[in-house]
JSON list of N, CA and C in Angstrom, two decimals:
[
{"chain": "I", "resi": 1406, "resn": "UNK", "atom": "N", "xyz": [22.54, 6.08, 9.97]},
{"chain": "I", "resi": 1406, "resn": "UNK", "atom": "CA", "xyz": [21.95, 5.04, 10.76]},
{"chain": "I", "resi": 1406, "resn": "UNK", "atom": "C", "xyz": [20.66, 4.61, 10.07]},
{"chain": "I", "resi": 1407, "resn": "UNK", "atom": "N", "xyz": [20.42, 3.33, 10.00]},
{"chain": "I", "resi": 1407, "resn": "UNK", "atom": "CA", "xyz": [19.23, 2.83, 9.31]},
{"chain": "I", "resi": 1407, "resn": "UNK", "atom": "C", "xyz": [17.99, 2.96, 10.20]},
{"chain": "I", "resi": 1408, "resn": "UNK", "atom": "N", "xyz": [16.83, 2.86, 9.57]},
{"chain": "I", "resi": 1408, "resn": "UNK", "atom": "CA", "xyz": [15.57, 2.97, 10.30]},
{"chain": "I", "resi": 1408, "resn": "UNK", "atom": "C", "xyz": [15.43, 1.81, 11.29]},
{"chain": "I", "resi": 1409, "resn": "UNK", "atom": "N", "xyz": [15.93, 0.62, 10.93]},
{"chain": "I", "resi": 1409, "resn": "UNK", "atom": "CA", "xyz": [15.85, -0.53, 11.82]},
{"chain": "I", "resi": 1409, "resn": "UNK", "atom": "C", "xyz": [16.67, -0.31, 13.08]},
{"chain": "I", "resi": 1410, "resn": "UNK", "atom": "N", "xyz": [17.79, 0.39, 12.98]},
{"chain": "I", "resi": 1410, "resn": "UNK", "atom": "CA", "xyz": [18.63, 0.64, 14.14]},
{"chain": "I", "resi": 1410, "resn": "UNK", "atom": "C", "xyz": [17.99, 1.66, 15.07]},
{"chain": "I", "resi": 1411, "resn": "UNK", "atom": "N", "xyz": [17.19, 2.58, 14.53]},
{"chain": "I", "resi": 1411, "resn": "UNK", "atom": "CA", "xyz": [16.56, 3.62, 15.33]},
{"chain": "I", "resi": 1411, "resn": "UNK", "atom": "C", "xyz": [15.33, 3.11, 16.08]},
{"chain": "I", "resi": 1412, "resn": "UNK", "atom": "N", "xyz": [14.57, 2.19, 15.47]},
{"chain": "I", "resi": 1412, "resn": "UNK", "atom": "CA", "xyz": [13.32, 1.73, 16.07]},
{"chain": "I", "resi": 1412, "resn": "UNK", "atom": "C", "xyz": [13.48, 0.31, 16.60]},
{"chain": "I", "resi": 1413, "resn": "UNK", "atom": "N", "xyz": [13.26, 0.10, 17.91]},
{"chain": "I", "resi": 1413, "resn": "UNK", "atom": "CA", "xyz": [13.38, -1.24, 18.45]},
{"chain": "I", "resi": 1413, "resn": "UNK", "atom": "C", "xyz": [12.35, -2.18, 17.86]},
{"chain": "I", "resi": 1414, "resn": "UNK", "atom": "N", "xyz": [12.67, -3.46, 17.86]},
{"chain": "I", "resi": 1414, "resn": "UNK", "atom": "CA", "xyz": [11.73, -4.46, 17.33]},
{"chain": "I", "resi": 1414, "resn": "UNK", "atom": "C", "xyz": [10.47, -4.48, 18.16]},
{"chain": "I", "resi": 1415, "resn": "UNK", "atom": "N", "xyz": [9.35, -4.78, 17.50]},
{"chain": "I", "resi": 1415, "resn": "UNK", "atom": "CA", "xyz": [8.08, -4.88, 18.19]},
{"chain": "I", "resi": 1415, "resn": "UNK", "atom": "C", "xyz": [7.33, -3.56, 18.28]},
{"chain": "I", "resi": 1416, "resn": "UNK", "atom": "N", "xyz": [7.97, -2.48, 17.87]},
{"chain": "I", "resi": 1416, "resn": "UNK", "atom": "CA", "xyz": [7.30, -1.18, 17.92]},
{"chain": "I", "resi": 1416, "resn": "UNK", "atom": "C", "xyz": [6.97, -0.69, 16.52]},
{"chain": "I", "resi": 1417, "resn": "UNK", "atom": "N", "xyz": [6.78, -1.61, 15.59]},
{"chain": "I", "resi": 1417, "resn": "UNK", "atom": "CA", "xyz": [6.48, -1.25, 14.21]},
{"chain": "I", "resi": 1417, "resn": "UNK", "atom": "C", "xyz": [5.07, -0.71, 14.08]},
{"chain": "I", "resi": 1418, "resn": "UNK", "atom": "N", "xyz": [4.62, -0.59, 12.86]},
{"chain": "I", "resi": 1418, "resn": "UNK", "atom": "CA", "xyz": [3.27, -0.08, 12.62]},
{"chain": "I", "resi": 1418, "resn": "UNK", "atom": "C", "xyz": [3.34, 1.23, 11.88]},
{"chain": "I", "resi": 1419, "resn": "UNK", "atom": "N", "xyz": [2.22, 1.90, 11.77]},
{"chain": "I", "resi": 1419, "resn": "UNK", "atom": "CA", "xyz": [2.17, 3.16, 11.06]},
{"chain": "I", "resi": 1419, "resn": "UNK", "atom": "C", "xyz": [2.87, 4.24, 11.87]},
{"chain": "I", "resi": 1420, "resn": "UNK", "atom": "N", "xyz": [3.84, 4.87, 11.27]},
{"chain": "I", "resi": 1420, "resn": "UNK", "atom": "CA", "xyz": [4.58, 5.92, 11.96]},
{"chain": "I", "resi": 1420, "resn": "UNK", "atom": "C", "xyz": [4.29, 7.26, 11.28]},
{"chain": "I", "resi": 1421, "resn": "UNK", "atom": "N", "xyz": [4.59, 8.32, 11.96]},
{"chain": "I", "resi": 1421, "resn": "UNK", "atom": "CA", "xyz": [4.39, 9.67, 11.42]},
{"chain": "I", "resi": 1421, "resn": "UNK", "atom": "C", "xyz": [5.73, 10.23, 10.99]},
{"chain": "I", "resi": 1422, "resn": "UNK", "atom": "N", "xyz": [5.77, 10.85, 9.82]},
{"chain": "I", "resi": 1422, "resn": "UNK", "atom": "CA", "xyz": [6.98, 11.48, 9.34]},
{"chain": "I", "resi": 1422, "resn": "UNK", "atom": "C", "xyz": [6.72, 12.98, 9.24]},
{"chain": "I", "resi": 1423, "resn": "UNK", "atom": "N", "xyz": [7.69, 13.79, 9.63]},
{"chain": "I", "resi": 1423, "resn": "UNK", "atom": "CA", "xyz": [7.53, 15.24, 9.56]},
{"chain": "I", "resi": 1423, "resn": "UNK", "atom": "C", "xyz": [8.24, 15.75, 8.32]},
{"chain": "I", "resi": 1424, "resn": "UNK", "atom": "N", "xyz": [7.56, 16.59, 7.54]},
{"chain": "I", "resi": 1424, "resn": "UNK", "atom": "CA", "xyz": [8.19, 17.21, 6.39]},
{"chain": "I", "resi": 1424, "resn": "UNK", "atom": "C", "xyz": [8.53, 18.65, 6.74]},
{"chain": "I", "resi": 1425, "resn": "UNK", "atom": "N", "xyz": [9.15, 19.40, 5.82]},
{"chain": "I", "resi": 1425, "resn": "UNK", "atom": "CA", "xyz": [9.69, 20.72, 6.10]},
{"chain": "I", "resi": 1425, "resn": "UNK", "atom": "C", "xyz": [8.71, 21.68, 6.77]},
{"chain": "I", "resi": 1426, "resn": "UNK", "atom": "N", "xyz": [7.46, 21.68, 6.41]},
{"chain": "I", "resi": 1426, "resn": "UNK", "atom": "CA", "xyz": [6.50, 22.61, 6.97]},
{"chain": "I", "resi": 1426, "resn": "UNK", "atom": "C", "xyz": [6.03, 22.24, 8.36]},
{"chain": "I", "resi": 1427, "resn": "UNK", "atom": "N", "xyz": [6.56, 21.19, 8.96]},
{"chain": "I", "resi": 1427, "resn": "UNK", "atom": "CA", "xyz": [6.13, 20.77, 10.28]},
{"chain": "I", "resi": 1427, "resn": "UNK", "atom": "C", "xyz": [4.83, 19.97, 10.22]},
{"chain": "I", "resi": 1428, "resn": "UNK", "atom": "N", "xyz": [4.34, 19.72, 9.04]},
{"chain": "I", "resi": 1428, "resn": "UNK", "atom": "CA", "xyz": [3.10, 19.00, 8.82]},
{"chain": "I", "resi": 1428, "resn": "UNK", "atom": "C", "xyz": [3.38, 17.50, 8.92]},
{"chain": "I", "resi": 1429, "resn": "UNK", "atom": "N", "xyz": [2.54, 16.75, 9.60]},
{"chain": "I", "resi": 1429, "resn": "UNK", "atom": "CA", "xyz": [2.76, 15.33, 9.74]},
{"chain": "I", "resi": 1429, "resn": "UNK", "atom": "C", "xyz": [2.02, 14.57, 8.65]},
{"chain": "I", "resi": 1430, "resn": "UNK", "atom": "N", "xyz": [2.71, 13.63, 8.03]},
{"chain": "I", "resi": 1430, "resn": "UNK", "atom": "CA", "xyz": [2.16, 12.83, 6.95]},
{"chain": "I", "resi": 1430, "resn": "UNK", "atom": "C", "xyz": [2.17, 11.37, 7.40]},
{"chain": "I", "resi": 1431, "resn": "UNK", "atom": "N", "xyz": [1.05, 10.66, 7.34]},
{"chain": "I", "resi": 1431, "resn": "UNK", "atom": "CA", "xyz": [1.05, 9.25, 7.75]},
{"chain": "I", "resi": 1431, "resn": "UNK", "atom": "C", "xyz": [1.87, 8.40, 6.80]},
{"chain": "I", "resi": 1432, "resn": "UNK", "atom": "N", "xyz": [2.43, 7.32, 7.32]},
{"chain": "I", "resi": 1432, "resn": "UNK", "atom": "CA", "xyz": [3.20, 6.40, 6.50]},
{"chain": "I", "resi": 1432, "resn": "UNK", "atom": "C", "xyz": [2.28, 5.73, 5.50]},
{"chain": "I", "resi": 1433, "resn": "UNK", "atom": "N", "xyz": [2.82, 5.29, 4.38]},
{"chain": "I", "resi": 1433, "resn": "UNK", "atom": "CA", "xyz": [2.04, 4.63, 3.35]},
{"chain": "I", "resi": 1433, "resn": "UNK", "atom": "C", "xyz": [1.73, 3.21, 3.82]},
{"chain": "I", "resi": 1434, "resn": "UNK", "atom": "N", "xyz": [0.46, 2.85, 3.80]},
{"chain": "I", "resi": 1434, "resn": "UNK", "atom": "CA", "xyz": [0.05, 1.52, 4.23]},
{"chain": "I", "resi": 1434, "resn": "UNK", "atom": "C", "xyz": [0.05, 0.56, 3.04]},
{"chain": "I", "resi": 1435, "resn": "UNK", "atom": "N", "xyz": [0.16, -0.71, 3.35]},
{"chain": "I", "resi": 1435, "resn": "UNK", "atom": "CA", "xyz": [0.19, -1.73, 2.30]},
{"chain": "I", "resi": 1435, "resn": "UNK", "atom": "C", "xyz": [-1.21, -2.26, 2.05]},
{"chain": "I", "resi": 1436, "resn": "UNK", "atom": "N", "xyz": [-1.53, -2.51, 0.81]},
{"chain": "I", "resi": 1436, "resn": "UNK", "atom": "CA", "xyz": [-2.80, -3.13, 0.42]},
{"chain": "I", "resi": 1436, "resn": "UNK", "atom": "C", "xyz": [-2.44, -4.38, -0.38]},
{"chain": "I", "resi": 1437, "resn": "UNK", "atom": "N", "xyz": [-3.08, -5.49, -0.05]},
{"chain": "I", "resi": 1437, "resn": "UNK", "atom": "CA", "xyz": [-2.83, -6.76, -0.75]},
{"chain": "I", "resi": 1437, "resn": "UNK", "atom": "C", "xyz": [-3.86, -6.93, -1.86]},
{"chain": "I", "resi": 1438, "resn": "UNK", "atom": "N", "xyz": [-3.43, -6.87, -3.11]},
{"chain": "I", "resi": 1438, "resn": "UNK", "atom": "CA", "xyz": [-4.40, -6.94, -4.22]},
{"chain": "I", "resi": 1438, "resn": "UNK", "atom": "C", "xyz": [-4.75, -8.37, -4.61]},
{"chain": "I", "resi": 1439, "resn": "UNK", "atom": "N", "xyz": [-5.86, -8.50, -5.31]},
{"chain": "I", "resi": 1439, "resn": "UNK", "atom": "CA", "xyz": [-6.19, -9.74, -5.98]},
{"chain": "I", "resi": 1439, "resn": "UNK", "atom": "C", "xyz": [-5.99, -9.50, -7.47]},
{"chain": "I", "resi": 1440, "resn": "UNK", "atom": "N", "xyz": [-5.66, -10.54, -8.19]},
{"chain": "I", "resi": 1440, "resn": "UNK", "atom": "CA", "xyz": [-5.38, -10.41, -9.62]},
{"chain": "I", "resi": 1440, "resn": "UNK", "atom": "C", "xyz": [-6.70, -10.54, -10.39]},
{"chain": "I", "resi": 1441, "resn": "UNK", "atom": "N", "xyz": [-6.93, -9.59, -11.30]},
{"chain": "I", "resi": 1441, "resn": "UNK", "atom": "CA", "xyz": [-8.12, -9.61, -12.15]},
{"chain": "I", "resi": 1441, "resn": "UNK", "atom": "C", "xyz": [-7.63, -9.72, -13.59]},
{"chain": "I", "resi": 1442, "resn": "UNK", "atom": "N", "xyz": [-8.00, -10.82, -14.25]},
{"chain": "I", "resi": 1442, "resn": "UNK", "atom": "CA", "xyz": [-7.57, -11.02, -15.63]},
{"chain": "I", "resi": 1442, "resn": "UNK", "atom": "C", "xyz": [-8.73, -10.63, -16.54]},
{"chain": "I", "resi": 1443, "resn": "UNK", "atom": "N", "xyz": [-8.51, -9.58, -17.34]},
{"chain": "I", "resi": 1443, "resn": "UNK", "atom": "CA", "xyz": [-9.53, -9.11, -18.27]},
{"chain": "I", "resi": 1443, "resn": "UNK", "atom": "C", "xyz": [-9.17, -9.60, -19.66]},
{"chain": "I", "resi": 1444, "resn": "UNK", "atom": "N", "xyz": [-9.97, -9.25, -20.64]},
{"chain": "I", "resi": 1444, "resn": "UNK", "atom": "CA", "xyz": [-9.71, -9.69, -22.01]},
{"chain": "I", "resi": 1444, "resn": "UNK", "atom": "C", "xyz": [-8.42, -9.08, -22.57]},
{"chain": "I", "resi": 1445, "resn": "UNK", "atom": "N", "xyz": [-8.07, -7.87, -22.11]},
{"chain": "I", "resi": 1445, "resn": "UNK", "atom": "CA", "xyz": [-6.93, -7.20, -22.69]},
{"chain": "I", "resi": 1445, "resn": "UNK", "atom": "C", "xyz": [-5.68, -7.12, -21.83]},
{"chain": "I", "resi": 1446, "resn": "UNK", "atom": "N", "xyz": [-5.81, -7.24, -20.50]},
{"chain": "I", "resi": 1446, "resn": "UNK", "atom": "CA", "xyz": [-4.64, -7.08, -19.64]},
{"chain": "I", "resi": 1446, "resn": "UNK", "atom": "C", "xyz": [-4.89, -7.65, -18.24]},
{"chain": "I", "resi": 1447, "resn": "UNK", "atom": "N", "xyz": [-3.84, -7.65, -17.44]},
{"chain": "I", "resi": 1447, "resn": "UNK", "atom": "CA", "xyz": [-3.94, -8.09, -16.05]},
{"chain": "I", "resi": 1447, "resn": "UNK", "atom": "C", "xyz": [-4.06, -6.84, -15.19]},
{"chain": "I", "resi": 1448, "resn": "UNK", "atom": "N", "xyz": [-5.04, -6.82, -14.29]},
{"chain": "I", "resi": 1448, "resn": "UNK", "atom": "CA", "xyz": [-5.24, -5.71, -13.38]},
{"chain": "I", "resi": 1448, "resn": "UNK", "atom": "C", "xyz": [-5.20, -6.22, -11.95]},
{"chain": "I", "resi": 1449, "resn": "UNK", "atom": "N", "xyz": [-5.05, -5.29, -11.02]},
{"chain": "I", "resi": 1449, "resn": "UNK", "atom": "CA", "xyz": [-4.99, -5.63, -9.60]},
{"chain": "I", "resi": 1449, "resn": "UNK", "atom": "C", "xyz": [-6.07, -4.85, -8.87]},
{"chain": "I", "resi": 1450, "resn": "UNK", "atom": "N", "xyz": [-6.90, -5.55, -8.11]},
{"chain": "I", "resi": 1450, "resn": "UNK", "atom": "CA", "xyz": [-7.97, -4.92, -7.33]},
{"chain": "I", "resi": 1450, "resn": "UNK", "atom": "C", "xyz": [-7.62, -5.05, -5.85]},
{"chain": "I", "resi": 1451, "resn": "UNK", "atom": "N", "xyz": [-7.73, -3.94, -5.13]},
{"chain": "I", "resi": 1451, "resn": "UNK", "atom": "CA", "xyz": [-7.41, -3.94, -3.70]},
{"chain": "I", "resi": 1451, "resn": "UNK", "atom": "C", "xyz": [-8.43, -3.11, -2.94]},
{"chain": "I", "resi": 1452, "resn": "UNK", "atom": "N", "xyz": [-8.69, -3.51, -1.70]},
{"chain": "I", "resi": 1452, "resn": "UNK", "atom": "CA", "xyz": [-9.59, -2.75, -0.84]},
{"chain": "I", "resi": 1452, "resn": "UNK", "atom": "C", "xyz": [-8.84, -1.56, -0.30]},
{"chain": "I", "resi": 1453, "resn": "UNK", "atom": "N", "xyz": [-9.40, -0.38, -0.50]},
{"chain": "I", "resi": 1453, "resn": "UNK", "atom": "CA", "xyz": [-8.77, 0.87, -0.08]},
{"chain": "I", "resi": 1453, "resn": "UNK", "atom": "C", "xyz": [-8.78, 0.97, 1.44]},
{"chain": "I", "resi": 1454, "resn": "UNK", "atom": "N", "xyz": [-7.65, 1.33, 2.06]},
{"chain": "I", "resi": 1454, "resn": "UNK", "atom": "CA", "xyz": [-7.62, 1.47, 3.51]},
{"chain": "I", "resi": 1454, "resn": "UNK", "atom": "C", "xyz": [-8.40, 2.69, 4.01]},
{"chain": "I", "resi": 1455, "resn": "UNK", "atom": "N", "xyz": [-8.70, 3.65, 3.14]},
{"chain": "I", "resi": 1455, "resn": "UNK", "atom": "CA", "xyz": [-9.40, 4.87, 3.55]},
{"chain": "I", "resi": 1455, "resn": "UNK", "atom": "C", "xyz": [-10.92, 4.73, 3.39]},
{"chain": "I", "resi": 1456, "resn": "UNK", "atom": "N", "xyz": [-11.39, 4.46, 2.18]},
{"chain": "I", "resi": 1456, "resn": "UNK", "atom": "CA", "xyz": [-12.84, 4.43, 1.93]},
{"chain": "I", "resi": 1456, "resn": "UNK", "atom": "C", "xyz": [-13.42, 3.01, 1.94]},
{"chain": "I", "resi": 1457, "resn": "UNK", "atom": "N", "xyz": [-12.57, 1.98, 2.00]},
{"chain": "I", "resi": 1457, "resn": "UNK", "atom": "CA", "xyz": [-12.96, 0.58, 2.06]},
{"chain": "I", "resi": 1457, "resn": "UNK", "atom": "C", "xyz": [-13.64, 0.07, 0.79]},
{"chain": "I", "resi": 1458, "resn": "UNK", "atom": "N", "xyz": [-13.57, 0.81, -0.32]},
{"chain": "I", "resi": 1458, "resn": "UNK", "atom": "CA", "xyz": [-14.07, 0.34, -1.60]},
{"chain": "I", "resi": 1458, "resn": "UNK", "atom": "C", "xyz": [-12.95, -0.37, -2.34]},
{"chain": "I", "resi": 1459, "resn": "UNK", "atom": "N", "xyz": [-13.30, -1.14, -3.36]},
{"chain": "I", "resi": 1459, "resn": "UNK", "atom": "CA", "xyz": [-12.30, -1.81, -4.18]},
{"chain": "I", "resi": 1459, "resn": "UNK", "atom": "C", "xyz": [-11.85, -0.86, -5.30]},
{"chain": "I", "resi": 1460, "resn": "UNK", "atom": "N", "xyz": [-10.53, -0.70, -5.46]},
{"chain": "I", "resi": 1460, "resn": "UNK", "atom": "CA", "xyz": [-9.97, 0.11, -6.55]},
{"chain": "I", "resi": 1460, "resn": "UNK", "atom": "C", "xyz": [-9.14, -0.81, -7.42]},
{"chain": "I", "resi": 1461, "resn": "UNK", "atom": "N", "xyz": [-9.17, -0.56, -8.74]},
{"chain": "I", "resi": 1461, "resn": "UNK", "atom": "CA", "xyz": [-8.40, -1.37, -9.69]},
{"chain": "I", "resi": 1461, "resn": "UNK", "atom": "C", "xyz": [-7.25, -0.57, -10.26]},
{"chain": "I", "resi": 1462, "resn": "UNK", "atom": "N", "xyz": [-6.10, -1.25, -10.40]},
{"chain": "I", "resi": 1462, "resn": "UNK", "atom": "CA", "xyz": [-4.89, -0.63, -10.95]},
{"chain": "I", "resi": 1462, "resn": "UNK", "atom": "C", "xyz": [-4.27, -1.60, -11.93]},
{"chain": "I", "resi": 1463, "resn": "UNK", "atom": "N", "xyz": [-3.41, -1.10, -12.82]},
{"chain": "I", "resi": 1463, "resn": "UNK", "atom": "CA", "xyz": [-2.78, -1.94, -13.83]},
{"chain": "I", "resi": 1463, "resn": "UNK", "atom": "C", "xyz": [-1.37, -2.37, -13.46]},
{"chain": "I", "resi": 1464, "resn": "UNK", "atom": "N", "xyz": [-0.84, -1.91, -12.33]},
{"chain": "I", "resi": 1464, "resn": "UNK", "atom": "CA", "xyz": [0.49, -2.33, -11.91]},
{"chain": "I", "resi": 1464, "resn": "UNK", "atom": "C", "xyz": [0.59, -2.29, -10.39]},
{"chain": "I", "resi": 1465, "resn": "UNK", "atom": "N", "xyz": [1.65, -2.88, -9.87]},
{"chain": "I", "resi": 1465, "resn": "UNK", "atom": "CA", "xyz": [1.92, -2.87, -8.43]},
{"chain": "I", "resi": 1465, "resn": "UNK", "atom": "C", "xyz": [2.75, -1.64, -8.08]},
{"chain": "I", "resi": 1466, "resn": "UNK", "atom": "N", "xyz": [2.91, -1.36, -6.80]},
{"chain": "I", "resi": 1466, "resn": "UNK", "atom": "CA", "xyz": [3.73, -0.24, -6.34]},
{"chain": "I", "resi": 1466, "resn": "UNK", "atom": "C", "xyz": [2.89, 0.79, -5.61]},
{"chain": "I", "resi": 1467, "resn": "UNK", "atom": "N", "xyz": [3.44, 1.99, -5.42]},
{"chain": "I", "resi": 1467, "resn": "UNK", "atom": "CA", "xyz": [2.74, 3.05, -4.71]},
{"chain": "I", "resi": 1467, "resn": "UNK", "atom": "C", "xyz": [1.66, 3.65, -5.61]},
{"chain": "I", "resi": 1468, "resn": "UNK", "atom": "N", "xyz": [0.45, 3.75, -5.07]},
{"chain": "I", "resi": 1468, "resn": "UNK", "atom": "CA", "xyz": [-0.70, 4.23, -5.85]},
{"chain": "I", "resi": 1468, "resn": "UNK", "atom": "C", "xyz": [-1.47, 5.28, -5.08]},
{"chain": "I", "resi": 1469, "resn": "UNK", "atom": "N", "xyz": [-2.23, 6.08, -5.80]},
{"chain": "I", "resi": 1469, "resn": "UNK", "atom": "CA", "xyz": [-3.18, 7.02, -5.22]},
{"chain": "I", "resi": 1469, "resn": "UNK", "atom": "C", "xyz": [-4.54, 6.61, -5.76]},
{"chain": "I", "resi": 1470, "resn": "UNK", "atom": "N", "xyz": [-5.45, 6.25, -4.86]},
{"chain": "I", "resi": 1470, "resn": "UNK", "atom": "CA", "xyz": [-6.77, 5.81, -5.26]},
{"chain": "I", "resi": 1470, "resn": "UNK", "atom": "C", "xyz": [-7.63, 6.97, -5.72]},
{"chain": "I", "resi": 1471, "resn": "UNK", "atom": "N", "xyz": [-8.77, 6.68, -6.34]},
{"chain": "I", "resi": 1471, "resn": "UNK", "atom": "CA", "xyz": [-9.67, 7.73, -6.79]},
{"chain": "I", "resi": 1471, "resn": "UNK", "atom": "C", "xyz": [-10.21, 8.58, -5.65]},
{"chain": "I", "resi": 1472, "resn": "UNK", "atom": "N", "xyz": [-10.19, 8.05, -4.42]},
{"chain": "I", "resi": 1472, "resn": "UNK", "atom": "CA", "xyz": [-10.67, 8.81, -3.26]},
{"chain": "I", "resi": 1472, "resn": "UNK", "atom": "C", "xyz": [-9.56, 9.67, -2.66]},
{"chain": "I", "resi": 1473, "resn": "UNK", "atom": "N", "xyz": [-8.34, 9.57, -3.19]},
{"chain": "I", "resi": 1473, "resn": "UNK", "atom": "CA", "xyz": [-7.23, 10.37, -2.70]},
{"chain": "I", "resi": 1473, "resn": "UNK", "atom": "C", "xyz": [-6.32, 9.67, -1.72]},
{"chain": "I", "resi": 1474, "resn": "UNK", "atom": "N", "xyz": [-6.64, 8.43, -1.36]},
{"chain": "I", "resi": 1474, "resn": "UNK", "atom": "CA", "xyz": [-5.81, 7.68, -0.41]},
{"chain": "I", "resi": 1474, "resn": "UNK", "atom": "C", "xyz": [-4.52, 7.22, -1.08]},
{"chain": "I", "resi": 1475, "resn": "UNK", "atom": "N", "xyz": [-3.44, 7.26, -0.31]},
{"chain": "I", "resi": 1475, "resn": "UNK", "atom": "CA", "xyz": [-2.15, 6.76, -0.80]},
{"chain": "I", "resi": 1475, "resn": "UNK", "atom": "C", "xyz": [-1.87, 5.42, -0.15]},
{"chain": "I", "resi": 1476, "resn": "UNK", "atom": "N", "xyz": [-1.53, 4.43, -0.96]},
{"chain": "I", "resi": 1476, "resn": "UNK", "atom": "CA", "xyz": [-1.20, 3.11, -0.44]},
{"chain": "I", "resi": 1476, "resn": "UNK", "atom": "C", "xyz": [-0.27, 2.41, -1.42]},
{"chain": "I", "resi": 1477, "resn": "UNK", "atom": "N", "xyz": [0.29, 1.31, -0.98]},
{"chain": "I", "resi": 1477, "resn": "UNK", "atom": "CA", "xyz": [1.22, 0.56, -1.81]},
{"chain": "I", "resi": 1477, "resn": "UNK", "atom": "C", "xyz": [0.64, -0.81, -2.08]},
{"chain": "I", "resi": 1478, "resn": "UNK", "atom": "N", "xyz": [0.54, -1.16, -3.35]},
{"chain": "I", "resi": 1478, "resn": "UNK", "atom": "CA", "xyz": [0.08, -2.49, -3.72]},
{"chain": "I", "resi": 1478, "resn": "UNK", "atom": "C", "xyz": [1.28, -3.43, -3.67]},
{"chain": "I", "resi": 1479, "resn": "UNK", "atom": "N", "xyz": [1.20, -4.39, -2.78]},
{"chain": "I", "resi": 1479, "resn": "UNK", "atom": "CA", "xyz": [2.27, -5.37, -2.63]},
{"chain": "I", "resi": 1479, "resn": "UNK", "atom": "C", "xyz": [1.70, -6.74, -2.97]},
{"chain": "I", "resi": 1480, "resn": "UNK", "atom": "N", "xyz": [2.47, -7.56, -3.68]},
{"chain": "I", "resi": 1480, "resn": "UNK", "atom": "CA", "xyz": [1.95, -8.89, -4.03]},
{"chain": "I", "resi": 1480, "resn": "UNK", "atom": "C", "xyz": [1.78, -9.75, -2.79]},
{"chain": "I", "resi": 1481, "resn": "UNK", "atom": "N", "xyz": [0.84, -10.67, -2.86]},
{"chain": "I", "resi": 1481, "resn": "UNK", "atom": "CA", "xyz": [0.65, -11.62, -1.76]},
{"chain": "I", "resi": 1481, "resn": "UNK", "atom": "C", "xyz": [1.83, -12.58, -1.74]},
{"chain": "I", "resi": 1482, "resn": "UNK", "atom": "N", "xyz": [2.13, -13.08, -0.57]},
{"chain": "I", "resi": 1482, "resn": "UNK", "atom": "CA", "xyz": [3.23, -14.04, -0.46]},
{"chain": "I", "resi": 1482, "resn": "UNK", "atom": "C", "xyz": [2.80, -15.36, -1.05]},
{"chain": "I", "resi": 1483, "resn": "UNK", "atom": "N", "xyz": [3.69, -16.00, -1.78]},
{"chain": "I", "resi": 1483, "resn": "UNK", "atom": "CA", "xyz": [3.41, -17.29, -2.37]},
{"chain": "I", "resi": 1483, "resn": "UNK", "atom": "C", "xyz": [3.50, -18.41, -1.33]},
{"chain": "I", "resi": 1484, "resn": "UNK", "atom": "N", "xyz": [3.09, -19.57, -1.70]},
{"chain": "I", "resi": 1484, "resn": "UNK", "atom": "CA", "xyz": [3.18, -20.70, -0.81]},
{"chain": "I", "resi": 1484, "resn": "UNK", "atom": "C", "xyz": [4.62, -21.19, -0.71]},
{"chain": "I", "resi": 1485, "resn": "UNK", "atom": "N", "xyz": [5.00, -21.61, 0.47]},
{"chain": "I", "resi": 1485, "resn": "UNK", "atom": "CA", "xyz": [6.35, -22.17, 0.65]},
{"chain": "I", "resi": 1485, "resn": "UNK", "atom": "C", "xyz": [6.40, -23.57, 0.07]},
{"chain": "I", "resi": 1486, "resn": "UNK", "atom": "N", "xyz": [7.51, -23.89, -0.55]},
{"chain": "I", "resi": 1486, "resn": "UNK", "atom": "CA", "xyz": [7.66, -25.20, -1.18]},
{"chain": "I", "resi": 1486, "resn": "UNK", "atom": "C", "xyz": [7.98, -26.26, -0.17]}
]
């Protein structure tokens, strides 16, 4: 059964998942990055959901910030044509 079938609509948000040790781990939150173009490469800067500082990364996807926070860098939605 899919996760969508288990959870009714409108009850989304951060959920708790239990791992083998009975320890609860918070769901990974999304961070919307801004694009930073440097002389050598493209980087992504996002405000950390834990410490509220800006962290820079070289790619999108699941990341661990220098403060230890886990989040996912997701691209911003483009404009509709």
